[in-house]
Coordinates of N, CA, C and O and ligand atoms in Angstrom, one line a residue:
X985 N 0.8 -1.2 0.0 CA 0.0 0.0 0.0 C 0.9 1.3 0.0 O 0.7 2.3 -0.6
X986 N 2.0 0.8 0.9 CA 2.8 2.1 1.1 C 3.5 2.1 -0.5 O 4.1 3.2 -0.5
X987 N 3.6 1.7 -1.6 CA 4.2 1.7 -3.0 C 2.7 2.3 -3.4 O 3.0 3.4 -3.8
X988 N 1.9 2.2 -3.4 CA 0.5 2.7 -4.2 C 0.3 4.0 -3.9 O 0.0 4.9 -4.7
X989 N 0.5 4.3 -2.2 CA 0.3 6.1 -1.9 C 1.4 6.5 -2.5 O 1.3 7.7 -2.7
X990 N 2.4 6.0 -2.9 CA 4.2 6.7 -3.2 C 3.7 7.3 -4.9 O 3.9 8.4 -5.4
X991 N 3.2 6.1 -5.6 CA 2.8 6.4 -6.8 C 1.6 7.2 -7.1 O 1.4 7.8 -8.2
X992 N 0.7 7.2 -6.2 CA 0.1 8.8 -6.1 C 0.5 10.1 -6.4 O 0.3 11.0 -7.2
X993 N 1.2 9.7 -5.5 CA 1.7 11.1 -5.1 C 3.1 11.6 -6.2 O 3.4 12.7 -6.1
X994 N 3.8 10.9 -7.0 CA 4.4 10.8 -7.6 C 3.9 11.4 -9.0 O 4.6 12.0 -9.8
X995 N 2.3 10.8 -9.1 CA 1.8 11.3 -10.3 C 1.4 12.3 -10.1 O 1.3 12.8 -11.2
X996 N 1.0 13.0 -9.3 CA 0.3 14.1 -9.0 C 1.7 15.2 -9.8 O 1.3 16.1 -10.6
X997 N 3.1 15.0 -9.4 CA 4.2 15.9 -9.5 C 4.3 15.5 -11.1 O 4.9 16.3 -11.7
X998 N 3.9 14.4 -11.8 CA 4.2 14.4 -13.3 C 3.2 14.7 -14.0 O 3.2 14.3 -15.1
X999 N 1.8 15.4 -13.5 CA 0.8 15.8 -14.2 C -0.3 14.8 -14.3 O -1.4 15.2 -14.7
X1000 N 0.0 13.5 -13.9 CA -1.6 12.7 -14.0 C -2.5 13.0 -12.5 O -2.3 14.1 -11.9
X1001 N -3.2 12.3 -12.2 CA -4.0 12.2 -11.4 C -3.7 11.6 -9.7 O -2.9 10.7 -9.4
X1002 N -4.4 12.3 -8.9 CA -3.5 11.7 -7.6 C -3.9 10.2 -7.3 O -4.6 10.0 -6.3
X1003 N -3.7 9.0 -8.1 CA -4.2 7.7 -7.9 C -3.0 6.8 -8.5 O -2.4 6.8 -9.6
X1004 N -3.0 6.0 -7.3 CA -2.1 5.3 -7.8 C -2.3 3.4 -7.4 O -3.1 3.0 -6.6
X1005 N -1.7 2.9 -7.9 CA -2.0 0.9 -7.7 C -0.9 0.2 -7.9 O 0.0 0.5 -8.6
X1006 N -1.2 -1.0 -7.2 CA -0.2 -1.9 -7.3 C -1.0 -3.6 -6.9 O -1.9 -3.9 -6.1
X1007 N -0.1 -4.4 -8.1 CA -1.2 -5.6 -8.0 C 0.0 -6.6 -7.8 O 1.1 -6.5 -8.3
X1008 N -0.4 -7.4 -6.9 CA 1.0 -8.5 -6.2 C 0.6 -10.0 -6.3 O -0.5 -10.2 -6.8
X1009 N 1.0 -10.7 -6.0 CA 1.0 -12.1 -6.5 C 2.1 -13.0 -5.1 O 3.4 -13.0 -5.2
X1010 N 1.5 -13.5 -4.2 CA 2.2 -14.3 -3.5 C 2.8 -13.2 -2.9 O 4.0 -13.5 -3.0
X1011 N 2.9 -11.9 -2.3 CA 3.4 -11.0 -2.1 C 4.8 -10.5 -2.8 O 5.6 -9.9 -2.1
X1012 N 4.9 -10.6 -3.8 CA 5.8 -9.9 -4.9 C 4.5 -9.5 -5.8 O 3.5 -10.2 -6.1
X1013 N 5.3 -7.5 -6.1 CA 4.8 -6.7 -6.9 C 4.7 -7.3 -8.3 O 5.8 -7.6 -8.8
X1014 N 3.6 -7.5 -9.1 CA 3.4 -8.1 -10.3 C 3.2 -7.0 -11.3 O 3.8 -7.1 -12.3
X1015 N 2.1 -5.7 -11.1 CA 2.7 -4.2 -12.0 C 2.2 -3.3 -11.4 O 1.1 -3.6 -10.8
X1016 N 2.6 -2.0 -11.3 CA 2.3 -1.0 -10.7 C 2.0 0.1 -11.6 O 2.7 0.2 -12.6
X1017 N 0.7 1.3 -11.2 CA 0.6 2.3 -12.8 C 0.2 3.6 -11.6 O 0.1 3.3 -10.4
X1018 N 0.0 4.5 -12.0 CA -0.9 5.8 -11.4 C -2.0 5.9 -12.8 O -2.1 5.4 -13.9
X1019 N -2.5 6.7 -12.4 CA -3.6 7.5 -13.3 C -3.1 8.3 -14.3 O -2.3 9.2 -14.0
X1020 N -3.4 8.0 -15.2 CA -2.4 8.8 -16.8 C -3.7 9.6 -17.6 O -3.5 10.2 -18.6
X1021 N -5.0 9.4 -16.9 CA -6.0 9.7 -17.6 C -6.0 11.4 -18.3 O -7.0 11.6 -19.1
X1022 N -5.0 12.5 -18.1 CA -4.9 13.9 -19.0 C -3.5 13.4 -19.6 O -3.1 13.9 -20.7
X1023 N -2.7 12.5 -19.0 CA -1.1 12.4 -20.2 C -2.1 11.7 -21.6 O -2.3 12.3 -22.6
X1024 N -2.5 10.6 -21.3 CA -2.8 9.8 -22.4 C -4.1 10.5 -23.4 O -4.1 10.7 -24.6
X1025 N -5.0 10.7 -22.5 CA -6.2 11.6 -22.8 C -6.9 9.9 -23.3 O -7.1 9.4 -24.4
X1026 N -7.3 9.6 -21.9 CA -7.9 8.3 -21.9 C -8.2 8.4 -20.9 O -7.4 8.5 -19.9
X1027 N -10.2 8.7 -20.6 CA -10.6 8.8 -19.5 C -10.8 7.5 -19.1 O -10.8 7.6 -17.8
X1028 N -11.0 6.3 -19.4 CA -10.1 5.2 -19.0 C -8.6 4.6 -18.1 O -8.3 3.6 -17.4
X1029 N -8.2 5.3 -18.4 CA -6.5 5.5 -17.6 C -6.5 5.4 -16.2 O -5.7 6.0 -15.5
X1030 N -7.3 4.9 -15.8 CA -7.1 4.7 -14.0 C -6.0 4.4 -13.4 O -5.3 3.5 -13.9
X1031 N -5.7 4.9 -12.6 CA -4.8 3.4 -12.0 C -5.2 2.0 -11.9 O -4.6 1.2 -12.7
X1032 N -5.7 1.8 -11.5 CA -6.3 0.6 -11.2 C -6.3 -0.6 -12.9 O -5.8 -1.7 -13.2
X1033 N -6.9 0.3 -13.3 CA -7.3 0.0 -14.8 C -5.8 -0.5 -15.5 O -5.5 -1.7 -15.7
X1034 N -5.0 0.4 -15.8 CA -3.4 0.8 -16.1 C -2.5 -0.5 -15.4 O -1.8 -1.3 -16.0
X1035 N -2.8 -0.5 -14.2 CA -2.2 -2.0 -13.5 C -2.7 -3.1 -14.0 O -2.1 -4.0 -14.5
X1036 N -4.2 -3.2 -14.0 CA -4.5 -4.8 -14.1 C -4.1 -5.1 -15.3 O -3.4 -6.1 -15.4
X1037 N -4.3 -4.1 -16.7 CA -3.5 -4.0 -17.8 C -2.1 -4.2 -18.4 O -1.6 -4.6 -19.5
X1038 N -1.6 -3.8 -17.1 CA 0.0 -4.3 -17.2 C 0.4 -5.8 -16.6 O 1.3 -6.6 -17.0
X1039 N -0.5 -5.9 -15.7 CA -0.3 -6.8 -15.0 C -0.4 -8.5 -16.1 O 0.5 -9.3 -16.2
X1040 N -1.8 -8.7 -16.8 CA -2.4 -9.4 -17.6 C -1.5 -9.2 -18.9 O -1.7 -10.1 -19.8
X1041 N -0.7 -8.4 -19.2 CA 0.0 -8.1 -20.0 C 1.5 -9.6 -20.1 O 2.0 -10.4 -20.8
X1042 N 1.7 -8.6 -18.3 CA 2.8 -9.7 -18.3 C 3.0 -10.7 -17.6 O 4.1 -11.1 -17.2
X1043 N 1.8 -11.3 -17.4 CA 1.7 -12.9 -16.8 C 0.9 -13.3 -17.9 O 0.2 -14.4 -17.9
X1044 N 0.9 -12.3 -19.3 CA -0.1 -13.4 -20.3 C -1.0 -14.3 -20.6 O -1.2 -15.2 -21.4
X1045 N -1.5 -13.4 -19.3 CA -3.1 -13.9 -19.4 C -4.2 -12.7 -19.1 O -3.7 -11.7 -18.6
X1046 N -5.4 -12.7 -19.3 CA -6.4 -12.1 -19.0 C -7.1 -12.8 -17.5 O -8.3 -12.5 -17.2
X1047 N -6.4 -13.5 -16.8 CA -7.1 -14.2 -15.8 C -6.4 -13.8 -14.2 O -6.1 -14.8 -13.5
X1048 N -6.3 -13.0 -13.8 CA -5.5 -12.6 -12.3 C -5.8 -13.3 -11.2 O -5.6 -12.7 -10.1
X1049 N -6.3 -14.6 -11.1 CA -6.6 -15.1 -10.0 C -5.7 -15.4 -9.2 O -4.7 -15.9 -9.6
X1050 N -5.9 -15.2 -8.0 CA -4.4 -14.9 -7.1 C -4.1 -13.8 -6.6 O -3.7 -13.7 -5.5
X1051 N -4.2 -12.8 -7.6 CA -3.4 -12.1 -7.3 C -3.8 -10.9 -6.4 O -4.9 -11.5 -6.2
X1052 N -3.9 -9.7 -5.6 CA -4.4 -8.7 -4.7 C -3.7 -7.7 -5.8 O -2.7 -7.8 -6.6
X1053 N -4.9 -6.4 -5.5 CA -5.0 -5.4 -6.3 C -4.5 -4.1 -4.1 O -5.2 -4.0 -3.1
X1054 N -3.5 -3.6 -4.3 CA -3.4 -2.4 -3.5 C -3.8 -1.2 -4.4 O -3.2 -1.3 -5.4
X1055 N -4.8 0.2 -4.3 CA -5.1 0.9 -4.3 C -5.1 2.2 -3.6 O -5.6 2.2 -2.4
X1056 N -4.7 3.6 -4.0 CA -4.7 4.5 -2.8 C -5.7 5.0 -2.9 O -5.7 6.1 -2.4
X1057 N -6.9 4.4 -3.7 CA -8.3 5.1 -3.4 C -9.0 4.0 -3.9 O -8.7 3.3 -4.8
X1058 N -10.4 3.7 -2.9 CA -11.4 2.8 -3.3 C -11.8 3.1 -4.9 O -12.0 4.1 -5.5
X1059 N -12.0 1.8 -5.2 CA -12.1 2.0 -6.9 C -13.2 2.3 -7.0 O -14.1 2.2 -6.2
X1060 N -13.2 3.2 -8.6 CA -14.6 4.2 -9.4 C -15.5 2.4 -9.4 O -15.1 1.3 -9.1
X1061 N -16.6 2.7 -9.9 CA -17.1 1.4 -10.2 C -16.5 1.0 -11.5 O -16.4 -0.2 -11.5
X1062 N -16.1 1.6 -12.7 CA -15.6 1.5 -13.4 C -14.3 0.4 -12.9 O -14.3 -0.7 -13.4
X1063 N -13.3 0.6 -12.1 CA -12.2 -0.1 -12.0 C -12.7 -1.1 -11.0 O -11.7 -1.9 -10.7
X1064 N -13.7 -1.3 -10.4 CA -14.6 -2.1 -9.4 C -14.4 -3.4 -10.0 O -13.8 -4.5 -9.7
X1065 N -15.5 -2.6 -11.8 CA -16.0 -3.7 -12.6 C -14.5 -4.2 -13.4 O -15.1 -5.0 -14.1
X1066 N -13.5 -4.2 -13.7 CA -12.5 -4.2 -14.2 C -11.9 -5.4 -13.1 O -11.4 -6.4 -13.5
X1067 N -12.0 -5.0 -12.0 CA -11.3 -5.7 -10.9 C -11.7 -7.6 -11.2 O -11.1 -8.6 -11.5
X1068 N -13.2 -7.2 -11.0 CA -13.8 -8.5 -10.7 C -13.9 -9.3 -12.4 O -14.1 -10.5 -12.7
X1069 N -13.7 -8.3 -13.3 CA -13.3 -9.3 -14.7 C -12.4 -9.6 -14.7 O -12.4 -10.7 -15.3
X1070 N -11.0 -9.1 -14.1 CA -10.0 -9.9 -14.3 C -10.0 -11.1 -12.7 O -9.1 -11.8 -12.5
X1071 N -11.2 -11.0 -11.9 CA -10.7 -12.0 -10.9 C -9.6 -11.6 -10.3 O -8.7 -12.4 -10.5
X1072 N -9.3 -10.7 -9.7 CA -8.9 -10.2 -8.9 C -9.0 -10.7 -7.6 O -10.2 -11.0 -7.5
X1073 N -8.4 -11.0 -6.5 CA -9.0 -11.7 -4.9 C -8.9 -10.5 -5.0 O -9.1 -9.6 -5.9
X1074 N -8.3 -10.4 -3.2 CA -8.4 -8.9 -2.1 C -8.3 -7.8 -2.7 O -7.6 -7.7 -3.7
X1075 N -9.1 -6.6 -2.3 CA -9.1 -5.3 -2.7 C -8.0 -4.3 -1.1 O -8.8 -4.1 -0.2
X1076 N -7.6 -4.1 -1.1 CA -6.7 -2.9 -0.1 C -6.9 -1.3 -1.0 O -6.4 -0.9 -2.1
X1077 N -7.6 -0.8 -0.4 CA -7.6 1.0 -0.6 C -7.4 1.4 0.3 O -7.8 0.9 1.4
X1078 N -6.6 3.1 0.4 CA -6.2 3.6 1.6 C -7.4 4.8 1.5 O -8.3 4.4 2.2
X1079 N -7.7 5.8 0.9 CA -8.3 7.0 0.6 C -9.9 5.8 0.5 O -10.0 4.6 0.2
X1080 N -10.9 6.6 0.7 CA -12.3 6.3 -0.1 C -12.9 7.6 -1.0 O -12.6 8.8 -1.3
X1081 N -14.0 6.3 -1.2 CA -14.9 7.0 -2.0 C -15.2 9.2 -1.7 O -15.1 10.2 -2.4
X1082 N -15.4 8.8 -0.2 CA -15.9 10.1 0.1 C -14.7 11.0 0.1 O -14.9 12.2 -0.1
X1083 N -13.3 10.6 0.5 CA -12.6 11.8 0.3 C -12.0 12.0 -1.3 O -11.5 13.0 -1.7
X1084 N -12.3 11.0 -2.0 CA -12.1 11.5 -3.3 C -12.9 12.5 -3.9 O -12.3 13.2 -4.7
X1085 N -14.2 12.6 -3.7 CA -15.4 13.7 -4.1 C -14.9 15.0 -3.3 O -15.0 16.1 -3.7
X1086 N -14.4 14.7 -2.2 CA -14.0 16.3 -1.4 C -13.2 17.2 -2.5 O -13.6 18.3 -2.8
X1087 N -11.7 16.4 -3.1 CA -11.5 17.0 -4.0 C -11.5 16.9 -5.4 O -10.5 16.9 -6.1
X1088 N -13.0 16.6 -5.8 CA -13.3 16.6 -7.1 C -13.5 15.5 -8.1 O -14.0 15.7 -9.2
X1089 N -13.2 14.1 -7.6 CA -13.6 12.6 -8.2 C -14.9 12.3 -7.5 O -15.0 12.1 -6.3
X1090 N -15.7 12.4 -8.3 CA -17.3 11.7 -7.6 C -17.6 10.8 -8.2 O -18.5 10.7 -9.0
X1091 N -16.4 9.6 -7.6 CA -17.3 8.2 -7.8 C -18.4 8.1 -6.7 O -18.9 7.0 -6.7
X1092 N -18.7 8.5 -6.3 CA -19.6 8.2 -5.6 C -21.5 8.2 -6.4 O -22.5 7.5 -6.3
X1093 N -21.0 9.3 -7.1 CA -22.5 10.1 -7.6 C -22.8 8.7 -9.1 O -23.9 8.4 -9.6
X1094 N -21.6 8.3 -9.3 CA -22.1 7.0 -10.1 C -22.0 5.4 -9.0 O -22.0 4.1 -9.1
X1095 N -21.9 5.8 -8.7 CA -22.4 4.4 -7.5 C -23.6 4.7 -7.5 O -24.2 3.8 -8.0
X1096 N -24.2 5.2 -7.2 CA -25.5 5.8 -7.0 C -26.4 6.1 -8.0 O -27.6 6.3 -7.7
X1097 N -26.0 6.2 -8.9 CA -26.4 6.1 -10.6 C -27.0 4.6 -10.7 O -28.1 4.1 -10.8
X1098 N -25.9 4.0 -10.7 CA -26.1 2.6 -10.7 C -27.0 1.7 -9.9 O -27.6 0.6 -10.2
X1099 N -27.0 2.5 -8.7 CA -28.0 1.7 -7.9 C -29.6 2.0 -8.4 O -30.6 1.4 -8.0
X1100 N -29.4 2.9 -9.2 CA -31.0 3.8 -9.8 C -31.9 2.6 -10.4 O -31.7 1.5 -9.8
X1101 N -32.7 2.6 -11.4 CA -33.4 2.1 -12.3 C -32.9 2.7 -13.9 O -33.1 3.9 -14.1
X1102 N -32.4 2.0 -14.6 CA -31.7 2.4 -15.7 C -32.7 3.4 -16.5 O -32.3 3.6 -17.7
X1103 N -34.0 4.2 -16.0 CA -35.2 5.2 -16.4 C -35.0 6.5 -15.6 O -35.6 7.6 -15.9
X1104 N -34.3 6.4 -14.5 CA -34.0 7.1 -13.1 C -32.6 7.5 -13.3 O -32.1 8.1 -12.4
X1105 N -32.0 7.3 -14.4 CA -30.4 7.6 -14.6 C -30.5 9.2 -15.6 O -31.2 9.6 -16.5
X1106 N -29.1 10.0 -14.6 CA -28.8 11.0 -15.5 C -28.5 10.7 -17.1 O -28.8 11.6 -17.9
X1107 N -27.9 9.4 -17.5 CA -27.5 9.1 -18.9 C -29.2 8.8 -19.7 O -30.1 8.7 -18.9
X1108 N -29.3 8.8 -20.5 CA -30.5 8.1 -20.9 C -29.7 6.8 -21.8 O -28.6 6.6 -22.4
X1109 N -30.8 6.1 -21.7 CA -30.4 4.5 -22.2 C -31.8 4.0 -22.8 O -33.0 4.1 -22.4
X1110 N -31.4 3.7 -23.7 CA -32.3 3.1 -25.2 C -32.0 1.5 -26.1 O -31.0 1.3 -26.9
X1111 N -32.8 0.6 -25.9 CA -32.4 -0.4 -26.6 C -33.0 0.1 -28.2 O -34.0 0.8 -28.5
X1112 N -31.7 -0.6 -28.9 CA -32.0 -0.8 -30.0 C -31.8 -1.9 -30.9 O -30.7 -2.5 -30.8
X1113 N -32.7 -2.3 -32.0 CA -31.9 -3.7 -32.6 C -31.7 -4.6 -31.7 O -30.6 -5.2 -31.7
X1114 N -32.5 -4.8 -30.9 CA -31.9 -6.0 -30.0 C -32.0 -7.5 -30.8 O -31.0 -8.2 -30.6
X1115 N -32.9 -7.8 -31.7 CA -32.7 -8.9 -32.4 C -32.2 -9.0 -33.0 O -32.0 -10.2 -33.3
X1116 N -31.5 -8.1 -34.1 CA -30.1 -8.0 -34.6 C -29.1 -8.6 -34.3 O -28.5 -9.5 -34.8
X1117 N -28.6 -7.6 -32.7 CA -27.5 -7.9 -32.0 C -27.8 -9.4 -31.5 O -27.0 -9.8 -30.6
X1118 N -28.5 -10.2 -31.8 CA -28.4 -11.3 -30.8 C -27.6 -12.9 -31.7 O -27.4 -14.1 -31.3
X1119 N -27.5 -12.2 -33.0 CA -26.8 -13.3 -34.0 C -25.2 -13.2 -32.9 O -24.8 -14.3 -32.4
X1120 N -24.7 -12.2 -32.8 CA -23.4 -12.7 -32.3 C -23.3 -13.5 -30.9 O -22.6 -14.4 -30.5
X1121 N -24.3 -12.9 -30.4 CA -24.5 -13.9 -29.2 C -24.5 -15.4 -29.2 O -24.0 -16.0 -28.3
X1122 N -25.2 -15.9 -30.3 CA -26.1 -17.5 -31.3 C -24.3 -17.9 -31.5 O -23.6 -18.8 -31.0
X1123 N -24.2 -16.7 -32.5 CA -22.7 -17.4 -33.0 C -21.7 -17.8 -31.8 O -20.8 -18.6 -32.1
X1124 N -21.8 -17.4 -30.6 CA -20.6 -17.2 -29.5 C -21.1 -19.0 -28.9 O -20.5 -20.0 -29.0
X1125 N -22.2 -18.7 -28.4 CA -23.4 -19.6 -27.6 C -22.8 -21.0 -28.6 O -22.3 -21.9 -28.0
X1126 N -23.1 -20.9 -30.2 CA -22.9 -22.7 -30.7 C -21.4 -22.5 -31.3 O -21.0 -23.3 -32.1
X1127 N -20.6 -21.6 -30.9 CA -18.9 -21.9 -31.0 C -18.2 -22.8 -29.9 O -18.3 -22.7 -28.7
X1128 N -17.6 -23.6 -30.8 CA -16.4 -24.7 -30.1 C -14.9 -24.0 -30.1 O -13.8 -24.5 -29.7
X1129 N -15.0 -23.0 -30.7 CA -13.4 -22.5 -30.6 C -13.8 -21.2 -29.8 O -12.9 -20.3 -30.0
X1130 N -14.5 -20.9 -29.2 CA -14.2 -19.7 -28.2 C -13.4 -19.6 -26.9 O -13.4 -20.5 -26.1
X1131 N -12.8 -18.7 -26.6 CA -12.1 -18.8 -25.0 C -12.8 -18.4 -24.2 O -12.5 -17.2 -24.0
X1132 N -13.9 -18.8 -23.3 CA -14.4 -18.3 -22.1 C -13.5 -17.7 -21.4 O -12.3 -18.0 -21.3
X1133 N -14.4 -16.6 -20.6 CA -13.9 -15.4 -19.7 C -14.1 -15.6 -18.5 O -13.8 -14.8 -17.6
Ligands
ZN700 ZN1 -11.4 4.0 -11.5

């Protein structure tokens, strides 16, 4: 954890974002990232995100089981939902939700989005073509060469 606040605060002095992660494996560091989301201009660029990315990069797989995610701030839901796709075990955050909103990250106001009724949401959301889109689904559903996730 104390490597994840260091990389915080690290980024904060090279222009990204004050967030920073680190993902370990048997307790050795496996990759470490901060928030790059105005260097790259990828509101995607979390830390969190940026690590599991590196991490799945270089154990060459998309599957992190095992491994503990440290964070110096409880994850957006965004990097929540990221965590638990890659199977992530333990979560460690030092900062939360609510002191991130104090200065200006409100994950919080999309946690709370989410807990809405998708009619009750600031976004508006619209199906469309749904029986269209469901050929790729058929095609995934009777494939024998797919890699489940
Ligand atoms: Zn995030």
């Amino acid at each position: 954890m104390r490597r994840a606040i260091a990389l915080s605060e690290e980024s904060v002095r090279t222009g990204g974002g004050p967030f920073g992660a680190v993902i370990a494996k048997d307790g050795e560091i496996v990759a470490e990232a901060s928030n790059s989301v105005t260097i790259d201009h990828d509101p995607t660029a979390h830390a969190e995100v940026n690590a599991i990315r590196k991490a799945a990069r270089k154990l060459g797989t998309f599957d992190l089981e095992g491994c503990e995610i440290y964070t110096s701030c409880e994850p957006c839901p965004m990097c929540l939902g990221a965590i638990y796709w890659a199977h992530l075990g333990r979560i460690y955050y030092a900062n939360d939700r609510k002191d991130a909103a104090r200065i200006g990250f409100d994950d919080d106001f999309i946690y709370k989005e989410i807990a809405l009724k998708p009619e009750e949401r600031h976004k508006q959301m619209q199906i469309l073509l749904p029986e269209e889109a469901k050929e790729a689904f058929q095609m995934w559903e009777s494939s024998s060469e797919k890699t489940e996730y």
